[in-house]
């Protein structure tokens, strides 16, 4: 999201795998464009600067970007990738880099500097730390007050909750704090009201999703998956009018799908899997025009499955297995789709007639499975009125197939005899 930077020349900075392998500081042959204080700072961090960081052709990793100021250019973006663990990040060097607007660490297992100099902390707009800096605190991160983009992935953060990290950041547009062992709850008070992307996946967040989440009126992506959240989805979720991608998978959320979801006309991706949602699956979901991905599996949904084949074929991904009290109306879906659903057919009272088909064995014998559904339906005494159509169809197809096989064998034999 570092759009202001994209126009600037991106240049590589080749970081040596071992800080020790840095060549002796040398005066670059063509005379450096880079501010000498910043050049020294980079050198003190063990980076080879034999080629001017402001004039090396761009590459994807280990990148730097410089502004065009005179007489010296300044670093505006620095990305440190795959550093050696004994790389040093001296405070004086970091202070000299206070022109940086973007700083990112990728697989740099060095210790986090105790105090990021205030001048650097407040100049940063984008900070990213992926499997780097060993361990961070909420307070350390909270000093990065002017960030628009924050991403911390795979680094433990000790704090009482994400509110500590975010409380001072009013300009945030994108936040990822994922796989950080983050504890506490989803914040109740939001300061960054322009947030477009919020990702707290794979942490230890617990408690309810506060209804005040609706304050994030520009939110497009919400990923709260793989936490320990409980309670219901707040009705106010329907106020997030721009929401496109919502993932609540792998929590302990319960209750019904709120009706207000029907207002989310941009929603393309909804994942409620592996929770304890219950109640019936609302029919209005089929009216959600943009929906392409819908995962409802492993919940406690009940009643008759409301979707028809037209809707299901429109989706790229649909999952609903692992809902023991949910069933489908035999007369309303083609056999092929029924088998894919992983739920049982309904009896005439709208109750499942048998345990849902085991998805792992189904691939072996599609037809046999359909047959056994019918059988258990009869045993249960419920499916009486419904079971003729599908079973006849299956039998018909089976007979037709065997006839075809016989015919082919017969023709082969015949051709051999005739020769
Ligand atoms: C970045 O630096 C690491 C360590 O020196 C190196 O292995 C890697 O190839 C570099 N990446 C690029 C794109 O130069
Ligand atoms: C960064 O944030 C601080 C404190 O919120 C503010 O005083 C300062 O003006 C901001 N700096 C820039 C360069 O925007
Ligand atoms: C994760 O947090 C818990 C307490 O909240 C702590 O006991 C545990 O050591 C932490 N794990 C890591 C890897 O930091
Ligand atoms: C959230 O972050 C995790 C970890 O980086 C990533 O795997 C996941 O795709 C992200 N979610 C969204 C919605 O982008
Ligand atoms: C939606 O979120 C999932 C992860 O939760 C991610 O894999 C997917 O790429 C996201 N889609 C979009 C369009 O952002
Ligand atoms: C759903 O579960 C909640 C408890 O988690 C319960 O109070 C409620 O009655 C259930 N609703 C239905 C329709 O089963
Ligand atoms: C399928 O369901 C959708 C939404 O409920 C409805 O608009 C459509 O007419 C149905 N199609 C058929 C063939 O029943
Ligand atoms: C299944 O669909 C048929 C025809 O659409 C309807 O008459 C019947 O009541 C439905 N059964 C259940 C259990 O909803």
Short mmCIF file of C-alpha atoms and ligand atoms in Angstrom, two decimals, residues 304 327-332 346-351 386, ligand 8:
data_model
loop_
_atom_site.label_atom_id
_atom_site.label_comp_id
_atom_site.label_asym_id
_atom_site.label_seq_id
_atom_site.Cartn_x
_atom_site.Cartn_y
_atom_site.Cartn_z
CA UNK A 304 -33.79 -27.95 5.34
CA UNK A 327 -30.60 -32.01 5.49
CA UNK A 328 -31.50 -31.43 1.85
CA UNK A 329 -34.84 -31.88 0.09
CA UNK A 330 -34.40 -34.85 -2.23
CA UNK A 331 -36.77 -33.51 -4.84
CA UNK A 332 -34.98 -30.21 -5.19
CA UNK A 346 -34.56 -34.92 4.76
CA UNK A 347 -37.56 -36.97 5.74
CA UNK A 348 -40.99 -35.45 5.21
CA UNK A 349 -40.73 -33.57 8.49
CA UNK A 350 -37.55 -31.84 7.39
CA UNK A 351 -35.27 -33.94 9.61
CA UNK A 386 -40.17 -39.13 -1.70
C1 LIG B 8 -39.43 -30.77 -0.62
O1 LIG B 8 -39.86 -30.13 -1.82
C2 LIG B 8 -41.19 -30.48 -2.21
C3 LIG B 8 -41.47 -29.89 -3.58
O2 LIG B 8 -40.71 -28.74 -3.83
C4 LIG B 8 -42.16 -29.99 -1.15
O3 LIG B 8 -43.47 -30.34 -1.53
C5 LIG B 8 -41.80 -30.66 0.17
O4 LIG B 8 -42.62 -30.16 1.20
C6 LIG B 8 -40.35 -30.39 0.53
N1 LIG B 8 -39.99 -31.18 1.70
C7 LIG B 8 -39.48 -30.64 2.79
C8 LIG B 8 -39.15 -31.58 3.91
O5 LIG B 8 -39.26 -29.44 2.88
#
